[in-house]
mmCIF file with all atom_site columns, C-alpha atoms in Angstrom:
data_model
loop_
_atom_site.group_PDB
_atom_site.id
_atom_site.type_symbol
_atom_site.label_atom_id
_atom_site.label_alt_id
_atom_site.label_comp_id
_atom_site.label_asym_id
_atom_site.label_entity_id
_atom_site.label_seq_id
_atom_site.pdbx_PDB_ins_code
_atom_site.Cartn_x
_atom_site.Cartn_y
_atom_site.Cartn_z
_atom_site.occupancy
_atom_site.B_iso_or_equiv
_atom_site.pdbx_formal_charge
_atom_site.auth_seq_id
_atom_site.auth_comp_id
_atom_site.auth_asym_id
_atom_site.auth_atom_id
_atom_site.pdbx_PDB_model_num
ATOM 1  C CA . MET A 1 1  ? -7.269  -15.151 -2.028  1.00 0.00 ? 1  MET A CA 1
ATOM 2  C CA . LYS A 1 2  ? -7.518  -11.525 -3.193  1.00 0.00 ? 2  LYS A CA 1
ATOM 3  C CA . LYS A 1 3  ? -4.374  -9.577  -3.139  1.00 0.00 ? 3  LYS A CA 1
ATOM 4  C CA . CYS A 1 4  ? -3.410  -5.891  -3.566  1.00 0.00 ? 4  CYS A CA 1
ATOM 5  C CA . ILE A 1 5  ? -0.133  -4.026  -4.191  1.00 0.00 ? 5  ILE A CA 1
ATOM 6  C CA . VAL A 1 6  ? 0.601   -1.223  -1.873  1.00 0.00 ? 6  VAL A CA 1
ATOM 7  C CA . THR A 1 7  ? 3.238   1.340   -2.873  1.00 0.00 ? 7  THR A CA 1
ATOM 8  C CA . VAL A 1 8  ? 4.591   4.169   -0.775  1.00 0.00 ? 8  VAL A CA 1
ATOM 9  C CA . LEU A 1 9  ? 7.083   6.829   -2.104  1.00 0.00 ? 9  LEU A CA 1
ATOM 10 C CA . GLY A 1 10 ? 8.513   9.941   -0.433  1.00 0.00 ? 10 GLY A CA 1
ATOM 11 C CA . LYS A 1 11 ? 10.870  11.673  1.678   1.00 0.00 ? 11 LYS A CA 1
ATOM 12 C CA . ASP A 1 12 ? 12.099  9.372   4.650   1.00 0.00 ? 12 ASP A CA 1
ATOM 13 C CA . THR A 1 13 ? 10.716  10.177  8.053   1.00 0.00 ? 13 THR A CA 1
ATOM 14 C CA . VAL A 1 14 ? 10.247  8.436   11.343  1.00 0.00 ? 14 VAL A CA 1
ATOM 15 C CA . GLY A 1 15 ? 6.976   6.145   11.538  1.00 0.00 ? 15 GLY A CA 1
ATOM 16 C CA . ILE A 1 16 ? 6.126   5.620   7.809   1.00 0.00 ? 16 ILE A CA 1
ATOM 17 C CA . VAL A 1 17 ? 6.332   1.831   8.060   1.00 0.00 ? 17 VAL A CA 1
ATOM 18 C CA . ALA A 1 18 ? 4.551   1.682   11.417  1.00 0.00 ? 18 ALA A CA 1
ATOM 19 C CA . LYS A 1 19 ? 1.775   3.929   10.333  1.00 0.00 ? 19 LYS A CA 1
ATOM 20 C CA . VAL A 1 20 ? 0.971   1.964   6.931   1.00 0.00 ? 20 VAL A CA 1
ATOM 21 C CA . CYS A 1 21 ? 1.554   -1.358  8.837   1.00 0.00 ? 21 CYS A CA 1
ATOM 22 C CA . THR A 1 22 ? -1.036  -0.235  11.434  1.00 0.00 ? 22 THR A CA 1
ATOM 23 C CA . TYR A 1 23 ? -3.642  0.683   8.856   1.00 0.00 ? 23 TYR A CA 1
ATOM 24 C CA . LEU A 1 24 ? -3.500  -2.339  7.224   1.00 0.00 ? 24 LEU A CA 1
ATOM 25 C CA . ALA A 1 25 ? -3.708  -4.408  10.388  1.00 0.00 ? 25 ALA A CA 1
ATOM 26 C CA . GLU A 1 26 ? -6.708  -2.460  11.813  1.00 0.00 ? 26 GLU A CA 1
ATOM 27 C CA . ASN A 1 27 ? -8.584  -3.311  8.428   1.00 0.00 ? 27 ASN A CA 1
ATOM 28 C CA . LYS A 1 28 ? -7.848  -6.958  8.391   1.00 0.00 ? 28 LYS A CA 1
ATOM 29 C CA . ILE A 1 29 ? -5.417  -6.762  5.540   1.00 0.00 ? 29 ILE A CA 1
ATOM 30 C CA . ASN A 1 30 ? -2.445  -9.250  5.975   1.00 0.00 ? 30 ASN A CA 1
ATOM 31 C CA . ILE A 1 31 ? 0.917   -8.432  4.716   1.00 0.00 ? 31 ILE A CA 1
ATOM 32 C CA . LEU A 1 32 ? 2.197   -11.349 2.332   1.00 0.00 ? 32 LEU A CA 1
ATOM 33 C CA . ASP A 1 33 ? 5.488   -9.618  1.530   1.00 0.00 ? 33 ASP A CA 1
ATOM 34 C CA . ILE A 1 34 ? 7.149   -6.244  2.181   1.00 0.00 ? 34 ILE A CA 1
ATOM 35 C CA . SER A 1 35 ? 10.263  -4.497  0.691   1.00 0.00 ? 35 SER A CA 1
ATOM 36 C CA . GLN A 1 36 ? 11.389  -1.310  1.612   1.00 0.00 ? 36 GLN A CA 1
ATOM 37 C CA . THR A 1 37 ? 14.718  0.974   0.716   1.00 0.00 ? 37 THR A CA 1
ATOM 38 C CA . ILE A 1 38 ? 15.865  4.390   1.306   1.00 0.00 ? 38 ILE A CA 1
ATOM 39 C CA . VAL A 1 39 ? 18.100  5.931   -1.267  1.00 0.00 ? 39 VAL A CA 1
ATOM 40 C CA . GLN A 1 40 ? 19.775  9.395   -0.446  1.00 0.00 ? 40 GLN A CA 1
ATOM 41 C CA . GLY A 1 41 ? 16.942  10.139  2.051   1.00 0.00 ? 41 GLY A CA 1
ATOM 42 C CA . TYR A 1 42 ? 14.024  9.019   -0.243  1.00 0.00 ? 42 TYR A CA 1
ATOM 43 C CA . PHE A 1 43 ? 11.520  6.054   1.006   1.00 0.00 ? 43 PHE A CA 1
ATOM 44 C CA . ASN A 1 44 ? 10.237  3.474   -1.315  1.00 0.00 ? 44 ASN A CA 1
ATOM 45 C CA . MET A 1 45 ? 8.101   0.480   -0.003  1.00 0.00 ? 45 MET A CA 1
ATOM 46 C CA . MET A 1 46 ? 6.103   -1.916  -1.714  1.00 0.00 ? 46 MET A CA 1
ATOM 47 C CA . VAL A 1 47 ? 3.503   -4.238  -0.175  1.00 0.00 ? 47 VAL A CA 1
ATOM 48 C CA . ILE A 1 48 ? 2.001   -7.382  -1.304  1.00 0.00 ? 48 ILE A CA 1
ATOM 49 C CA . ALA A 1 49 ? -1.406  -8.003  0.795   1.00 0.00 ? 49 ALA A CA 1
ATOM 50 C CA . ASP A 1 50 ? -4.020  -10.565 1.385   1.00 0.00 ? 50 ASP A CA 1
ATOM 51 C CA . ILE A 1 51 ? -7.469  -8.356  1.174   1.00 0.00 ? 51 ILE A CA 1
ATOM 52 C CA . THR A 1 52 ? -9.585  -11.752 1.514   1.00 0.00 ? 52 THR A CA 1
ATOM 53 C CA . GLY A 1 53 ? -10.601 -10.584 5.170   1.00 0.00 ? 53 GLY A CA 1
ATOM 54 C CA . LEU A 1 54 ? -11.432 -6.911  3.997   1.00 0.00 ? 54 LEU A CA 1
ATOM 55 C CA . GLU A 1 55 ? -14.705 -5.699  5.341   1.00 0.00 ? 55 GLU A CA 1
ATOM 56 C CA . LYS A 1 56 ? -14.675 -2.142  3.671   1.00 0.00 ? 56 LYS A CA 1
ATOM 57 C CA . ASP A 1 57 ? -15.164 -1.506  -0.075  1.00 0.00 ? 57 ASP A CA 1
ATOM 58 C CA . PHE A 1 58 ? -11.778 -1.647  -1.556  1.00 0.00 ? 58 PHE A CA 1
ATOM 59 C CA . THR A 1 59 ? -12.269 1.809   -3.068  1.00 0.00 ? 59 THR A CA 1
ATOM 60 C CA . VAL A 1 60 ? -12.648 3.117   0.408   1.00 0.00 ? 60 VAL A CA 1
ATOM 61 C CA . VAL A 1 61 ? -9.454  1.565   1.402   1.00 0.00 ? 61 VAL A CA 1
ATOM 62 C CA . CYS A 1 62 ? -7.541  3.066   -1.461  1.00 0.00 ? 62 CYS A CA 1
ATOM 63 C CA . ASP A 1 63 ? -8.961  6.571   -0.679  1.00 0.00 ? 63 ASP A CA 1
ATOM 64 C CA . GLU A 1 64 ? -8.241  6.166   2.962   1.00 0.00 ? 64 GLU A CA 1
ATOM 65 C CA . MET A 1 65 ? -4.510  5.175   2.157   1.00 0.00 ? 65 MET A CA 1
ATOM 66 C CA . GLU A 1 66 ? -4.111  8.068   -0.139  1.00 0.00 ? 66 GLU A CA 1
ATOM 67 C CA . LYS A 1 67 ? -5.345  10.288  2.602   1.00 0.00 ? 67 LYS A CA 1
ATOM 68 C CA . LEU A 1 68 ? -3.198  8.636   5.343   1.00 0.00 ? 68 LEU A CA 1
ATOM 69 C CA . GLY A 1 69 ? 0.055   9.286   2.777   1.00 0.00 ? 69 GLY A CA 1
ATOM 70 C CA . GLU A 1 70 ? -0.920  13.177  2.408   1.00 0.00 ? 70 GLU A CA 1
ATOM 71 C CA . GLU A 1 71 ? -0.899  13.259  6.385   1.00 0.00 ? 71 GLU A CA 1
ATOM 72 C CA . ILE A 1 72 ? 2.424   11.676  6.773   1.00 0.00 ? 72 ILE A CA 1
ATOM 73 C CA . GLY A 1 73 ? 3.978   13.237  3.713   1.00 0.00 ? 73 GLY A CA 1
ATOM 74 C CA . VAL A 1 74 ? 4.359   10.512  1.082   1.00 0.00 ? 74 VAL A CA 1
ATOM 75 C CA . ASN A 1 75 ? 2.518   9.068   -1.769  1.00 0.00 ? 75 ASN A CA 1
ATOM 76 C CA . ILE A 1 76 ? 0.764   5.877   -1.020  1.00 0.00 ? 76 ILE A CA 1
ATOM 77 C CA . ARG A 1 77 ? -1.111  3.949   -3.832  1.00 0.00 ? 77 ARG A CA 1
ATOM 78 C CA . CYS A 1 78 ? -3.171  0.779   -3.631  1.00 0.00 ? 78 CYS A CA 1
ATOM 79 C CA . GLN A 1 79 ? -4.118  -1.585  -6.467  1.00 0.00 ? 79 GLN A CA 1
ATOM 80 C CA . ARG A 1 80 ? -5.514  -4.702  -7.010  1.00 0.00 ? 80 ARG A CA 1
ATOM 81 C CA . GLU A 1 81 ? -2.982  -7.543  -8.057  1.00 0.00 ? 81 GLU A CA 1
ATOM 82 C CA . ASP A 1 82 ? -4.492  -8.281  -11.198 1.00 0.00 ? 82 ASP A CA 1
ATOM 83 C CA . ILE A 1 83 ? -4.790  -4.418  -12.273 1.00 0.00 ? 83 ILE A CA 1
ATOM 84 C CA . PHE A 1 84 ? -1.069  -4.006  -11.149 1.00 0.00 ? 84 PHE A CA 1
ATOM 85 C CA . GLU A 1 85 ? 0.166   -6.825  -13.266 1.00 0.00 ? 85 GLU A CA 1
ATOM 86 C CA . LYS A 1 86 ? -1.817  -5.797  -16.296 1.00 0.00 ? 86 LYS A CA 1
ATOM 87 C CA . MET A 1 87 ? -0.352  -2.286  -16.169 1.00 0.00 ? 87 MET A CA 1
ATOM 88 C CA . HIS A 1 88 ? 3.077   -3.652  -15.586 1.00 0.00 ? 88 HIS A CA 1
ATOM 89 C CA . ARG A 1 89 ? 3.381   -6.034  -18.487 1.00 0.00 ? 89 ARG A CA 1
ATOM 90 C CA . LEU A 1 90 ? 5.453   -5.552  -21.544 1.00 0.00 ? 90 LEU A CA 1
#
């Protein structure tokens, strides 16, 4: 199974979760785990997703998610699981 980590950060507004999850579903990306918090009006979400069924190039998905974030006023980053883990090792 191939996995990726999606992070979403920004001012809380209506529909962030819906729009991000809709994009993932439309691209055959299955959510394995999801966590979200709102602290003093700031939204933070982390998604671990299965990208095994992905039909697009992964870099295209990352670019499209970044653009989606700009459209809805948040910062969206998408990384392959192995890269994410290497970047966050002590």
